[in-house]
Amino acid sequence: MQGDAPTASQPDLSVDIAGVRLANPLMTASGTCGYADEYADFVDLRALGAFVTKSITVSPRAGNEYPRVVETRAGMLNAIGLANVGLEAFLREKVPLLEELDLPVFVNVAGSTAEDYVAVAEALEDVAVVRGVELNISCPNVPAGGIQFGIDPRQTEKITALLRGVCRKNILIVKLSPNVTDIAEIAAAAVAGGADALSLVNTLTAMAIDVERRRAILANVTGGLSGPAIRPIAVYMVHRVYAQVARPAGVPIIGMGGIQYAADALEFLLAGATGLAVGTALFVNPACLAEIRDGLCDYLRGHGHASVNEIIGALDMEG
Ligand SMILES: Cc1cc2nc3c(=O)[nH]c(=O)nc-3n(C[C@H](O)[C@H](O)[C@H](O)COP(=O)(O)O)c2cc1C
C-alpha cells in the first residue's frame, strides 16, 4: 500500500517514537524474546514494529539460582537476575542477528553503577541497527541492578541526564518501575533529565510460597510479577503518567504489562501509550503478535479511523 493514503478500510498502524518510525506499535518486552535468535522460529518477528532486546550489562551475568521462574494463576513470577551475555559478546554475536531483522532495535541497558550504563550506551552509539537505548532502572530481581536509580526521583533525573549526554544517535527511553508510591513523580524526573520516551511498566515485586515445604518457590525468594494479573495496574499507570507528564511534555509512552489480545493493546493506546510491548503472552501464544496487529486493524476499521494515532490517549473522561 506504499504511496496510498491510509483510509478507514486500510488503516495506518505506523507510529513515531521520538523520531523513530515503527510500522506498527508492537514490540517485544525486554527479556522475553532474548536477542531475537531464540524465538525466530516461533514468533513472527515481521509482525513487530520494533525489537527490544534483553538487558545488556558490561560484563556477562549468570543470573540468579534456579528455580527462577514460577507460573501463577494469572501470570508469572521471574527472578532471572539479568542473566545476559555481556556487552562484548552482544556486539560480536548478537548484533549480526539483529541486523537481519530489518526492524528498528531498542537495546535494554542495565548496570550496577552509572559508569556501567554509560559504557554500554556509549558502545551502542556505533551500532547502526540500534535506534534506541531503553534504560532499565527498574529491575526488581538483583541486589544492585539499577532499581536504586528508579525509585528516587533525584537519582532518576541524574542518571537520565548522564545518559542524555551519551545518547546522541540513539533515542533515550527510560523504563519505569511500578514498585513506587507515585510513578508520575519518577516519570517527571526522567523527562526533566532528558528522556525521549518512557517505558512502563516493569514487573511488580511479588512472591509465591510452597506450603508443603514452607519455603519460597523462587530461590531468590522474591521475583517480578508479569502477565494478565498486572494489566489493570499497568493501564492505570500509563493513564496517570500520560495525563500528568507525558502528554504535557510531548513524550511518547511505550506501554506494557499483560498485553495478550488486541482488546488489551487498545486499552493501553486509549490510556495514552504510543508503543506497546508484549512479553509474558509470547510464552503462552507466540502467534499473538500478528493476532494483536490484525485485531487493531479491525478495531480501527470498525470505528472509522484512518490511523492508530487517532486513538492514542482518546480515553473519554467526560461524565
Ligand atoms: C522472563 C522475563 C524476563 C524479563 N527480563 C527483563 C529484562 O532483562 N529487562 C527488563 O527491563 N525487563 C525485563 N522483564 C520485564 C518485561 O520486559 C515487562 O516489563 C514485564 O514483563 C511486563 O510485561 P508482560 O506482562 O507483557 O510480560 C522480564 C520479564 C519476564 C517475564
Coordinates of C-alpha atoms and ligand atoms in Angstrom, one line a residue:
M1 CA 0.0 0.0 0.0
Q2 CA 3.1 2.2 -0.1
G3 CA 2.2 5.6 -1.6
D4 CA -1.5 5.2 -0.9
A5 CA -3.1 7.5 1.7
P6 CA -4.4 5.5 4.6
T7 CA -8.2 5.1 4.7
A8 CA -10.6 3.7 7.2
S9 CA -10.7 0.5 5.2
Q10 CA -6.9 0.2 5.2
P11 CA -5.9 1.9 8.5
D12 CA -2.3 3.1 9.0
L13 CA -0.7 1.4 12.0
S14 CA 2.6 3.3 11.9
V15 CA 3.7 5.3 14.9
D16 CA 6.5 7.6 15.8
I17 CA 8.6 7.0 18.9
A18 CA 10.7 10.2 19.3
G19 CA 11.6 10.3 15.7
V20 CA 11.9 6.5 15.1
R21 CA 9.2 5.3 12.8
L22 CA 7.6 1.9 13.5
A23 CA 5.4 0.1 11.0
N24 CA 3.1 -0.7 13.9
P25 CA 3.1 0.0 17.7
L26 CA 4.1 -3.6 18.7
M27 CA 7.4 -4.6 20.2
T28 CA 8.9 -7.3 22.3
A29 CA 9.1 -6.6 26.0
S30 CA 12.8 -6.8 27.1
G31 CA 13.9 -10.2 28.4
T32 CA 11.1 -12.2 26.9
C33 CA 12.5 -12.7 23.4
G34 CA 16.2 -12.8 24.1
Y35 CA 18.2 -11.2 21.2
A36 CA 15.7 -12.5 18.5
D37 CA 17.7 -15.7 17.8
E38 CA 15.9 -17.9 20.4
Y39 CA 12.4 -17.1 19.1
A40 CA 12.9 -16.5 15.4
D41 CA 11.4 -20.0 14.7
F42 CA 8.3 -19.4 16.8
V43 CA 7.4 -15.8 16.8
D44 CA 6.6 -14.0 13.6
L45 CA 9.0 -11.1 14.2
R46 CA 7.8 -9.5 11.0
A47 CA 4.6 -8.6 12.9
L48 CA 6.6 -6.3 15.0
G49 CA 7.2 -2.6 14.7
A50 CA 10.4 -2.8 16.7
F51 CA 12.5 -5.4 18.6
V52 CA 13.6 -4.8 22.2
T53 CA 16.5 -6.9 23.5
K54 CA 17.1 -8.5 26.8
S55 CA 19.0 -6.3 29.3
I56 CA 22.7 -6.0 28.4
T57 CA 25.3 -5.3 31.1
V58 CA 29.0 -4.5 30.7
S59 CA 30.1 -8.0 31.9
P60 CA 28.3 -11.3 31.3
R61 CA 25.9 -12.3 34.1
A62 CA 24.8 -15.8 35.0
G63 CA 21.8 -14.5 36.8
N64 CA 20.1 -15.9 39.9
E65 CA 19.9 -19.5 41.2
Y66 CA 17.2 -21.8 39.9
P67 CA 14.2 -22.0 40.2
R68 CA 13.9 -18.5 38.9
V69 CA 10.5 -18.7 37.1
V70 CA 7.2 -19.8 38.5
E71 CA 3.7 -19.7 36.9
T72 CA 0.9 -18.0 38.9
R73 CA -2.8 -18.1 38.3
A74 CA -2.9 -15.1 36.1
G75 CA 0.7 -14.5 35.2
M76 CA 4.2 -15.5 36.1
L77 CA 6.9 -14.6 38.6
N78 CA 10.5 -14.3 37.4
A79 CA 13.8 -13.7 39.2
I80 CA 16.1 -14.2 36.2
G81 CA 18.5 -11.6 37.7
L82 CA 19.6 -10.0 34.4
A83 CA 21.4 -13.1 33.0
N84 CA 23.0 -12.0 29.8
V85 CA 26.0 -12.5 27.5
G86 CA 27.6 -9.1 28.3
L87 CA 28.4 -6.2 26.1
E88 CA 31.4 -7.7 24.1
A89 CA 29.6 -10.9 23.1
F90 CA 26.4 -9.0 22.4
L91 CA 28.3 -6.8 19.9
R92 CA 30.2 -9.7 18.4
E93 CA 27.5 -12.4 18.3
K94 CA 24.0 -10.9 18.6
V95 CA 24.2 -7.7 16.6
P96 CA 24.6 -9.5 13.3
L97 CA 21.4 -11.4 14.1
L98 CA 19.6 -8.2 14.9
E99 CA 20.8 -6.7 11.6
E100 CA 18.9 -9.4 9.8
L101 CA 15.6 -8.5 11.4
D102 CA 15.1 -5.4 9.2
L103 CA 13.4 -3.7 12.2
P104 CA 14.4 -0.8 14.4
V105 CA 16.1 -2.3 17.5
F106 CA 16.0 -0.8 21.0
V107 CA 18.6 -2.2 23.4
N108 CA 17.7 -2.5 27.0
V109 CA 20.7 -1.5 29.2
A110 CA 21.2 -2.4 32.8
G111 CA 24.0 -1.8 35.3
S112 CA 25.0 -1.6 38.9
T113 CA 26.7 1.8 38.6
A114 CA 26.3 4.9 36.5
E115 CA 29.6 4.0 34.8
D116 CA 28.2 0.6 33.7
Y117 CA 25.2 2.3 31.9
V118 CA 27.5 4.8 30.3
A119 CA 29.9 2.2 29.0
V120 CA 27.1 0.1 27.3
A121 CA 25.2 3.1 25.9
E122 CA 28.5 4.6 24.5
A123 CA 29.3 1.4 22.7
L124 CA 25.8 1.3 21.2
E125 CA 26.3 4.6 19.5
D126 CA 28.5 2.9 16.9
V127 CA 25.9 0.2 16.0
A128 CA 23.7 1.3 13.1
V129 CA 20.8 -1.2 13.6
V130 CA 20.3 0.1 17.2
R131 CA 18.0 3.1 17.2
G132 CA 17.4 3.5 20.9
V133 CA 18.6 2.7 24.4
E134 CA 16.0 1.5 26.9
L135 CA 17.4 2.4 30.3
N136 CA 16.5 -0.3 32.8
I137 CA 16.4 1.4 36.2
S138 CA 13.6 -0.9 37.3
C139 CA 14.7 -4.5 37.6
P140 CA 13.5 -5.8 41.0
N141 CA 15.5 -9.0 40.9
V142 CA 19.1 -8.0 41.6
P143 CA 20.6 -6.5 44.7
A144 CA 22.4 -3.8 42.8
G145 CA 20.7 -3.8 39.5
G146 CA 19.9 -0.2 39.0
I147 CA 16.5 -0.1 40.7
Q148 CA 18.0 2.3 43.2
F149 CA 18.1 4.8 40.2
G150 CA 14.4 4.1 39.5
I151 CA 12.8 4.6 42.9
D152 CA 14.2 8.0 43.8
P153 CA 13.3 11.0 41.6
R154 CA 16.6 12.8 42.1
Q155 CA 18.6 9.7 41.2
T156 CA 16.3 9.1 38.2
E157 CA 16.9 12.6 36.9
K158 CA 20.7 12.3 37.4
I159 CA 21.2 9.0 35.6
T160 CA 18.9 10.1 32.8
A161 CA 20.8 13.4 32.3
L162 CA 24.1 11.5 32.3
L163 CA 22.9 9.1 29.6
R164 CA 21.3 12.0 27.7
G165 CA 24.8 13.2 27.1
V166 CA 25.9 9.8 25.8
C167 CA 22.9 9.0 23.6
R168 CA 23.4 11.2 20.5
K169 CA 22.3 8.9 17.6
N170 CA 20.1 6.7 19.8
I171 CA 16.9 7.8 21.4
L172 CA 16.8 7.5 25.2
I173 CA 13.9 5.5 26.6
V174 CA 13.6 5.3 30.4
K175 CA 11.9 2.2 31.7
L176 CA 10.0 2.8 34.9
S177 CA 9.2 0.6 37.9
P178 CA 5.7 0.2 39.2
N179 CA 7.2 -0.5 42.7
V180 CA 7.0 3.1 43.8
T181 CA 4.4 5.3 45.6
D182 CA 3.9 7.7 42.7
I183 CA 5.1 6.6 39.2
A184 CA 4.3 10.1 37.8
E185 CA 6.9 11.7 40.0
I186 CA 9.6 9.3 38.7
A187 CA 8.3 9.9 35.1
A188 CA 8.6 13.6 35.6
A189 CA 12.2 13.2 36.8
A190 CA 13.1 11.1 33.8
V191 CA 11.6 13.8 31.5
A192 CA 13.4 16.5 33.4
G193 CA 16.7 14.5 32.8
G194 CA 16.0 14.5 29.1
A195 CA 14.2 11.2 28.3
D196 CA 12.9 11.0 24.7
A197 CA 10.4 8.3 25.7
L198 CA 9.1 6.4 28.7
S199 CA 8.5 2.6 29.0
L200 CA 6.1 1.3 31.6
V201 CA 5.8 -0.9 33.5
N202 CA 8.5 -3.3 34.6
T203 CA 7.4 -6.2 36.8
L204 CA 5.8 -5.9 40.3
T205 CA 7.8 -7.3 43.2
A206 CA 5.9 -10.4 44.5
M207 CA 6.4 -13.9 45.9
A208 CA 4.9 -17.4 45.9
I209 CA 5.2 -20.0 48.7
D210 CA 5.3 -23.8 48.5
V211 CA 3.1 -24.5 51.5
E212 CA 4.2 -28.2 52.0
R213 CA 7.9 -27.2 52.1
R214 CA 7.0 -23.8 53.8
R215 CA 9.6 -22.2 51.6
A216 CA 9.6 -19.6 48.9
I217 CA 9.3 -21.2 45.5
L218 CA 11.9 -18.9 43.9
A219 CA 15.5 -19.4 45.0
N220 CA 15.7 -15.6 45.1
V221 CA 12.6 -15.6 47.4
T222 CA 11.0 -12.7 45.6
G223 CA 10.5 -12.1 41.9
G224 CA 8.8 -9.8 39.4
L225 CA 5.1 -10.5 38.6
S226 CA 4.1 -10.1 34.9
G227 CA 1.2 -11.1 32.6
P228 CA -2.6 -10.6 32.8
A229 CA -2.5 -10.1 36.6
I230 CA -0.8 -6.8 36.3
R231 CA -2.6 -5.4 33.3
P232 CA -5.1 -3.1 35.1
I233 CA -2.3 -1.7 37.2
A234 CA -0.2 -1.0 34.2
V235 CA -3.1 0.6 32.3
Y236 CA -3.7 2.8 35.3
M237 CA -0.1 3.8 35.5
V238 CA 0.1 4.6 31.7
H239 CA -3.1 6.7 32.1
R240 CA -1.6 8.6 35.1
V241 CA 1.8 9.2 33.5
Y242 CA 0.2 10.2 30.2
A243 CA -2.2 12.7 31.8
Q244 CA 0.3 14.2 34.3
V245 CA 3.6 14.1 32.5
A246 CA 3.9 12.6 29.0
R247 CA 1.1 14.4 27.2
P248 CA 2.1 17.9 28.5
A249 CA 5.7 17.2 27.7
G250 CA 5.0 15.6 24.3
V251 CA 7.0 12.5 25.3
P252 CA 5.7 9.1 23.9
I253 CA 4.9 6.2 26.2
I254 CA 5.7 2.5 25.5
G255 CA 3.0 0.7 27.5
M256 CA 3.3 -2.9 28.7
G257 CA 2.1 -5.3 31.3
G258 CA -0.2 -8.2 30.5
I259 CA -0.9 -7.4 26.8
Q260 CA -2.2 -10.7 25.2
Y261 CA -5.1 -9.7 23.0
A262 CA -6.0 -6.8 20.7
A263 CA -8.5 -5.6 23.4
D264 CA -5.7 -5.3 25.9
A265 CA -3.5 -3.4 23.4
L266 CA -6.4 -1.0 22.8
E267 CA -6.7 -0.2 26.5
F268 CA -3.1 0.9 26.6
L269 CA -3.5 3.0 23.4
L270 CA -6.6 4.7 24.7
A271 CA -4.8 5.3 28.1
G272 CA -2.1 7.2 26.2
A273 CA 0.6 4.6 25.0
T274 CA 2.1 5.1 21.6
G275 CA 4.1 1.9 21.6
L276 CA 3.1 -1.5 23.0
A277 CA 5.4 -4.2 24.3
V278 CA 4.4 -7.8 24.7
G279 CA 6.2 -10.2 27.0
T280 CA 4.7 -13.0 29.0
A281 CA 2.0 -13.6 26.4
L282 CA 4.7 -14.7 24.0
F283 CA 5.3 -17.7 26.2
V284 CA 1.6 -18.7 26.0
N285 CA 1.0 -17.9 22.4
P286 CA 3.9 -17.0 20.2
A287 CA 1.5 -16.1 17.4
C288 CA -0.2 -13.4 19.5
L289 CA 1.7 -10.5 17.9
A290 CA 0.1 -11.0 14.4
E291 CA -3.3 -11.6 16.1
I292 CA -3.0 -8.3 18.1
R293 CA -1.8 -6.4 15.0
D294 CA -4.8 -7.7 12.9
G295 CA -7.2 -7.0 15.8
L296 CA -6.0 -3.4 16.0
C297 CA -6.7 -3.0 12.3
D298 CA -10.2 -4.5 12.7
Y299 CA -11.0 -2.1 15.5
L300 CA -9.8 1.0 13.6
R301 CA -11.7 -0.1 10.6
G302 CA -14.9 -0.8 12.6
H303 CA -14.7 2.6 14.2
G304 CA -13.9 4.6 11.1
H305 CA -10.3 5.5 11.9
A306 CA -7.7 6.0 9.2
S307 CA -4.7 5.9 11.7
V308 CA -3.9 4.3 15.0
N309 CA -2.7 7.8 16.1
E310 CA -6.3 8.9 16.2
I311 CA -7.0 6.7 19.3
I312 CA -3.8 7.3 21.3
G313 CA -4.9 9.0 24.6
A314 CA -8.5 9.1 23.3
L315 CA -10.0 7.9 26.6
D316 CA -13.2 9.7 27.2
M317 CA -13.0 11.3 30.6
E318 CA -16.4 13.2 30.4
G319 CA -19.1 12.0 32.8
Ligands
LIG1 C1 11.1 -13.8 31.9 C2 11.2 -12.3 32.0 C3 12.4 -11.7 31.8 C4 12.5 -10.3 31.8 N1 13.7 -9.7 31.7 C5 13.7 -8.3 31.6 C6 15.0 -7.6 31.4 O1 16.0 -8.3 31.1 N2 15.0 -6.3 31.3 C7 13.8 -5.5 31.5 O2 13.8 -4.3 31.5 N3 12.6 -6.1 31.8 C8 12.6 -7.5 31.8 N4 11.3 -8.1 32.0 C9 10.1 -7.3 32.2 C10 9.3 -7.2 30.9 O3 10.1 -6.5 29.9 C11 8.0 -6.4 31.1 O4 8.3 -5.1 31.5 C12 7.1 -7.1 32.0 O5 7.2 -8.5 32.0 C13 5.6 -6.7 31.8 O6 5.1 -7.1 30.5 P1 4.4 -8.5 30.2 O7 3.3 -8.6 31.3 O8 3.8 -8.4 28.9 O9 5.4 -9.6 30.4 C14 11.2 -9.5 32.0 C15 10.0 -10.2 32.1 C16 10.0 -11.6 32.1 C17 8.6 -12.2 32.2

